Short mmCIF file of C-alpha atoms in Angstrom, two decimals:
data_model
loop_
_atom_site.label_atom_id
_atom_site.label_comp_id
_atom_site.label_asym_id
_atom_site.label_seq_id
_atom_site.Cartn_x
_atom_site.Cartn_y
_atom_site.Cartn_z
CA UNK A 1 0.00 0.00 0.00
CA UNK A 2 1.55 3.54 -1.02
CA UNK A 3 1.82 6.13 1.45
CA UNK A 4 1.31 9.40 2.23
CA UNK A 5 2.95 11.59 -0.64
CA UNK A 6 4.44 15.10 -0.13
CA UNK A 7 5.97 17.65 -2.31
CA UNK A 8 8.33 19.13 -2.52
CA UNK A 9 10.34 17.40 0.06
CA UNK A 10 12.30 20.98 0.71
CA UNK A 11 11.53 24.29 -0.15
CA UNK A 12 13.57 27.87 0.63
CA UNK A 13 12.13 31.25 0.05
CA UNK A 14 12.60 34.69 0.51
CA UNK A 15 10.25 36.31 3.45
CA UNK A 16 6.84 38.10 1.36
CA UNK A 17 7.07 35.31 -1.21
CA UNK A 18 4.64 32.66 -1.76
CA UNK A 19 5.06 29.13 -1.58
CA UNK A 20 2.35 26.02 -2.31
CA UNK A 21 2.76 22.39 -1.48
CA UNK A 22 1.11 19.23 -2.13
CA UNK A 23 -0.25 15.82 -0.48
CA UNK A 24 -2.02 12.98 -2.08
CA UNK A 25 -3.37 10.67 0.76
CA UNK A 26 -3.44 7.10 0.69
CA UNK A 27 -5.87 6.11 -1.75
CA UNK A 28 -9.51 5.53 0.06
CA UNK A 29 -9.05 7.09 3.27
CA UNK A 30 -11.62 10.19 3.48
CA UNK A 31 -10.05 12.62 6.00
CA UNK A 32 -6.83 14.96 5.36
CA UNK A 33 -4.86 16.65 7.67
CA UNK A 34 -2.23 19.35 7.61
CA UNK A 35 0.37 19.76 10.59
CA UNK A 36 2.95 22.43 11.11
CA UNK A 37 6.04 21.26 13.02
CA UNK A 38 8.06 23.89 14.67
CA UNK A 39 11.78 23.02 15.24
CA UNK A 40 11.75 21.28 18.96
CA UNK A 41 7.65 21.60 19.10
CA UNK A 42 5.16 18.92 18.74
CA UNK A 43 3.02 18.99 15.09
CA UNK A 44 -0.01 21.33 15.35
CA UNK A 45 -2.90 21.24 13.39
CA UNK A 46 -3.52 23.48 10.81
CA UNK A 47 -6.92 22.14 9.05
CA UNK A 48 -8.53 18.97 8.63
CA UNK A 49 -10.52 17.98 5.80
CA UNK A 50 -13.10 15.55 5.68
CA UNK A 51 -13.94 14.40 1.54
CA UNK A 52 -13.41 17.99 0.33
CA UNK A 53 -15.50 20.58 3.09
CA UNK A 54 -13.38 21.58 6.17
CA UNK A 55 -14.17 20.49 9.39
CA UNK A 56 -11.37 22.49 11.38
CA UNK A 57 -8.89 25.73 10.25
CA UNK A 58 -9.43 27.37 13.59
CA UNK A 59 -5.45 27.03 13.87
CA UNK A 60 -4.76 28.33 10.24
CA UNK A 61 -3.68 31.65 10.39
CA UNK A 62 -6.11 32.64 7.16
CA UNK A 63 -4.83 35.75 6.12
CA UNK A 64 -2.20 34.23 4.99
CA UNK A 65 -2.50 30.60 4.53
CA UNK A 66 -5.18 29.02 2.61
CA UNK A 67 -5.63 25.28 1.81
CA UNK A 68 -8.18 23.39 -0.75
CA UNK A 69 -8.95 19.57 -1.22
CA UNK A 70 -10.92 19.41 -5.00
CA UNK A 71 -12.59 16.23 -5.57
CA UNK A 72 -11.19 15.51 -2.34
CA UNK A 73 -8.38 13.40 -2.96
CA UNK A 74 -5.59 15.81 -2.90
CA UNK A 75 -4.78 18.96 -1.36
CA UNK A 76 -2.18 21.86 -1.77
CA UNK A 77 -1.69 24.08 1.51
CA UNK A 78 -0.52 27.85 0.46
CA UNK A 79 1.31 30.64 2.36
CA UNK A 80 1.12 34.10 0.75
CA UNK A 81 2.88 35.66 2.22
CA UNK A 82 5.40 34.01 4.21
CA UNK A 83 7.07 35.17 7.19
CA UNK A 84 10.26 34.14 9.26
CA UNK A 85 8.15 32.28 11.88
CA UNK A 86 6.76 30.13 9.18
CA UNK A 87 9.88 28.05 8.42
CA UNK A 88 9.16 24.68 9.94
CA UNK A 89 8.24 20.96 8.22
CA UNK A 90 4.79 21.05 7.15
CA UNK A 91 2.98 17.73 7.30
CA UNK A 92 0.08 15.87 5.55
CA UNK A 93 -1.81 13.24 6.68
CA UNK A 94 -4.84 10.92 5.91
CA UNK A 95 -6.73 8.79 8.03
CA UNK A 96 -10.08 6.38 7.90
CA UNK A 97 -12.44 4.98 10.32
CA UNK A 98 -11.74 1.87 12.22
CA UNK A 99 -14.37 -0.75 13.53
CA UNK A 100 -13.45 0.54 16.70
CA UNK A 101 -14.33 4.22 15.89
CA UNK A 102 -10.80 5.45 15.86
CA UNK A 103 -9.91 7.46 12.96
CA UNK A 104 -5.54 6.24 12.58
CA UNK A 105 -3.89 8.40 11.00
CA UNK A 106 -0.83 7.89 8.39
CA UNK A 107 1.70 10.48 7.84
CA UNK A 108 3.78 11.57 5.01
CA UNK A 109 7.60 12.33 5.72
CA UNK A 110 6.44 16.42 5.37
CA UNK A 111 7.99 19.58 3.66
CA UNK A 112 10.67 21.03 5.42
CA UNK A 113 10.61 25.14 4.65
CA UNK A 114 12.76 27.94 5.20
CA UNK A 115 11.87 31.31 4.73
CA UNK A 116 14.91 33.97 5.14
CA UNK B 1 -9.44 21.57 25.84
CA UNK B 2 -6.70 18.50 25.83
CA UNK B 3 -3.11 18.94 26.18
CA UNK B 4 -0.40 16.68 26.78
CA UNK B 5 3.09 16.93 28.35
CA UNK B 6 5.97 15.05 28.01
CA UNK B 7 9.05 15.38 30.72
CA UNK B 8 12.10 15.74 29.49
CA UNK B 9 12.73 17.23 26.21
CA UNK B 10 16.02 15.00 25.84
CA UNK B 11 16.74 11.56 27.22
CA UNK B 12 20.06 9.69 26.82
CA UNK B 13 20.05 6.12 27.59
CA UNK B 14 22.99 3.64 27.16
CA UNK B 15 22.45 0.51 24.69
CA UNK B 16 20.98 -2.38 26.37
CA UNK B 17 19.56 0.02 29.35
CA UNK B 18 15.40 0.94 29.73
CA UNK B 19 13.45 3.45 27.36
CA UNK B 20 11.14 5.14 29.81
CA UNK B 21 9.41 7.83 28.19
CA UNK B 22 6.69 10.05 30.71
CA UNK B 23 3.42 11.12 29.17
CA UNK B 24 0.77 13.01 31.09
CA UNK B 25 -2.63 14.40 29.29
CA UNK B 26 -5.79 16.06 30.14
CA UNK B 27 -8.83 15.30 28.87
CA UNK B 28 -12.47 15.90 29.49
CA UNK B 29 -14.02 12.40 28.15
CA UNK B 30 -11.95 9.23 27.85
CA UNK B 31 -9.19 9.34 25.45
CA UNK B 32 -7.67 7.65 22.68
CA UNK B 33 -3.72 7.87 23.22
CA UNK B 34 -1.07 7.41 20.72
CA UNK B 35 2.68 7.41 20.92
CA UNK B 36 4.39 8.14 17.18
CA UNK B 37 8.62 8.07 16.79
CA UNK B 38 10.01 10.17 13.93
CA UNK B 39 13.05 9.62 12.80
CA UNK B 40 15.24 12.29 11.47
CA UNK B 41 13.68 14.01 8.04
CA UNK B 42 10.67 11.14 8.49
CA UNK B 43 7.02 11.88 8.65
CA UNK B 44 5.59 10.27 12.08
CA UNK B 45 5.33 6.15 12.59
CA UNK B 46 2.49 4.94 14.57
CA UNK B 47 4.40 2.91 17.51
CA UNK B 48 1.51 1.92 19.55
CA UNK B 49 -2.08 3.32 20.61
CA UNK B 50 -4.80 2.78 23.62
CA UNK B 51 -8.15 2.86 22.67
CA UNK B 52 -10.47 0.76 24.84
CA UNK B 53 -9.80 -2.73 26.88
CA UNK B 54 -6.26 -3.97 28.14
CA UNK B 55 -4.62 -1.06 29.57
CA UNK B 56 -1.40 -2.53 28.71
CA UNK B 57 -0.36 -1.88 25.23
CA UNK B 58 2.58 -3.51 22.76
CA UNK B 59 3.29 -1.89 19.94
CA UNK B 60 6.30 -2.15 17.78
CA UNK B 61 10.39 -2.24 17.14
CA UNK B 62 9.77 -4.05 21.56
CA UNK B 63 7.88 -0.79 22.72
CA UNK B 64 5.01 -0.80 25.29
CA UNK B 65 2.87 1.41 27.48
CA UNK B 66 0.34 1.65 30.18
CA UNK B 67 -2.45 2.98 30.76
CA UNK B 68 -2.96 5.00 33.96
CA UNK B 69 -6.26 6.45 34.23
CA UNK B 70 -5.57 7.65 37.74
CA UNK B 71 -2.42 8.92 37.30
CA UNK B 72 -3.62 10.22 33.67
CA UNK B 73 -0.48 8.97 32.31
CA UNK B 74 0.77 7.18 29.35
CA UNK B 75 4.38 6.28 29.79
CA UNK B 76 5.96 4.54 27.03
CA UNK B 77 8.33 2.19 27.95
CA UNK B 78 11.19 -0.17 26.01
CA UNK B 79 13.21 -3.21 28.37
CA UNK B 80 16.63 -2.59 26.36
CA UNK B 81 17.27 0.12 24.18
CA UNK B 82 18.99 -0.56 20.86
CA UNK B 83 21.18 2.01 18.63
CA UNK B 84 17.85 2.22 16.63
CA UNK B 85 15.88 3.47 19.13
CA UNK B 86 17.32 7.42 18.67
CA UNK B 87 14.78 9.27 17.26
CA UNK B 88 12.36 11.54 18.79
CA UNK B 89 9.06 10.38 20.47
CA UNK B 90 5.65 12.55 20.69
CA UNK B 91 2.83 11.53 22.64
CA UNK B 92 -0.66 12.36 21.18
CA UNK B 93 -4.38 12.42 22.30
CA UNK B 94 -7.38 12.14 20.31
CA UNK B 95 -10.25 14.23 21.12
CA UNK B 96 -13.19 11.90 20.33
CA UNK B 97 -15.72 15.17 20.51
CA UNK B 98 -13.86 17.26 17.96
CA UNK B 99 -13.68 15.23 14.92
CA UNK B 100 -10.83 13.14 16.62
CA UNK B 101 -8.41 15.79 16.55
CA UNK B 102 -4.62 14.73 18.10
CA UNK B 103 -3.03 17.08 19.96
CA UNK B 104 0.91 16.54 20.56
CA UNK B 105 2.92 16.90 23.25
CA UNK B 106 6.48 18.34 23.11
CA UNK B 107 8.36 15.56 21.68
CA UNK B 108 11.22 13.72 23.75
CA UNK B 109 14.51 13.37 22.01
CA UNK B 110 16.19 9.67 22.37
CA UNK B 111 20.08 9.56 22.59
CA UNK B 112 21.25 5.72 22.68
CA UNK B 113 24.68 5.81 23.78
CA UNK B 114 26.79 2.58 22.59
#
């Protein structure tokens, strides 16, 4: 079974410019997630999908990230524009429902950015 | 809202010695707990989880952890530690009322010393 996929794997920018990646979830599983992981700090959600509507961005700082799932399948996460603070690995993953009501989720090996 | 803490940032352990890895969480209802390992430029691996049942829980690579509803703990715990084992270790909890959201703790940092 494939995995998560991310790309790019690593990604520097210049502060104010924009930057875009990409996840495609294991193939079936309905609900996407997007983490950011500070250097030395635990993954923190950004925004979870469920099929392609939203079910939580209340951590997504919206003026200047966005993030879409069409068809919902895959998603891209944007920042536009990016600031110092947002160098850190972004992560993806997908998940599906157990028997036992537990949604397990599977994630990919991230995007590790640097803004200077 | 949940949180979780982990003591100890770092942890250096010699090879052959115990893993003990401390995980304490709040939560309102009962929780689903997870403990993930990422290794350096790795996404997160699933080591073990506690959902319902035996409160003692074996997951992978010889890991295992309990359970503590009183203490509301979740240590994480490996018998002899192997050159492998360095990688950093979050503990996670699932909020079953908010679309099973995890929230991390800190991460602890494994240094197996040969």
């Amino acid at each position: 079974e494939a995995g998560v996929a991310q790309s790019p794997r690593y990604k520097i920018i210049e502060k104010r410019q924009s930057v875009a990646f990409w996840c495609n979830p294991i193939s079936g599983h309905a609900t996407l997630y997007w983490y950011q992981q500070i250097l030395g700090q635990g993954p923190k959600l950004l925004i979870q999908f469920q099929n392609n509507g939203v079910v939580d961005d209340s951590q997504l700082p919206k003026d200047r990230f966005s993030a879409e799932r069409l068809k919902g399948v895959d998603s891209t996460l944007k920042i536009q524009p990016a600031k110092l603070e947002d160098s850190a690995v972004y992560l993806c993953a997908s998940s599906f429902l157990t028997s036992g009501g537990l949604y397990e989720q599977y994630f990919g090996p991230g995007t590790r950015l640097t803004v200077t | 809202a949940q949180s979780v803490t982990q003591l100890g940032s770092h942890v250096s352990v010699s090879e052959g010695a115990l893993v003990l890895l401390r995980c304490n969480y709040s939560s309102s209802v009962p929780p689903y707990l997870f403990w993930y390992v990422q290794y350096p430029n790795q996404g997160l691996q699933l080591l073990l989880k506690y959902t319902t049942g035996a409160t003692l829980v074996k997951g992978i690579n010889g890991f295992e952890a309990e359970f503590k509803k009183s203490e509301t703990s979740f240590h994480l715990t490996k018998p002899s530690a192997h050159m492998s084992d360095a990688a950093e270790y979050f503990c996670a909890v699932s909020d079953r009322a908010a679309g099973n959201k995890l929230t991390f703790g800190g991460g602890t940092r494994v240094l197996v010393k040969p």
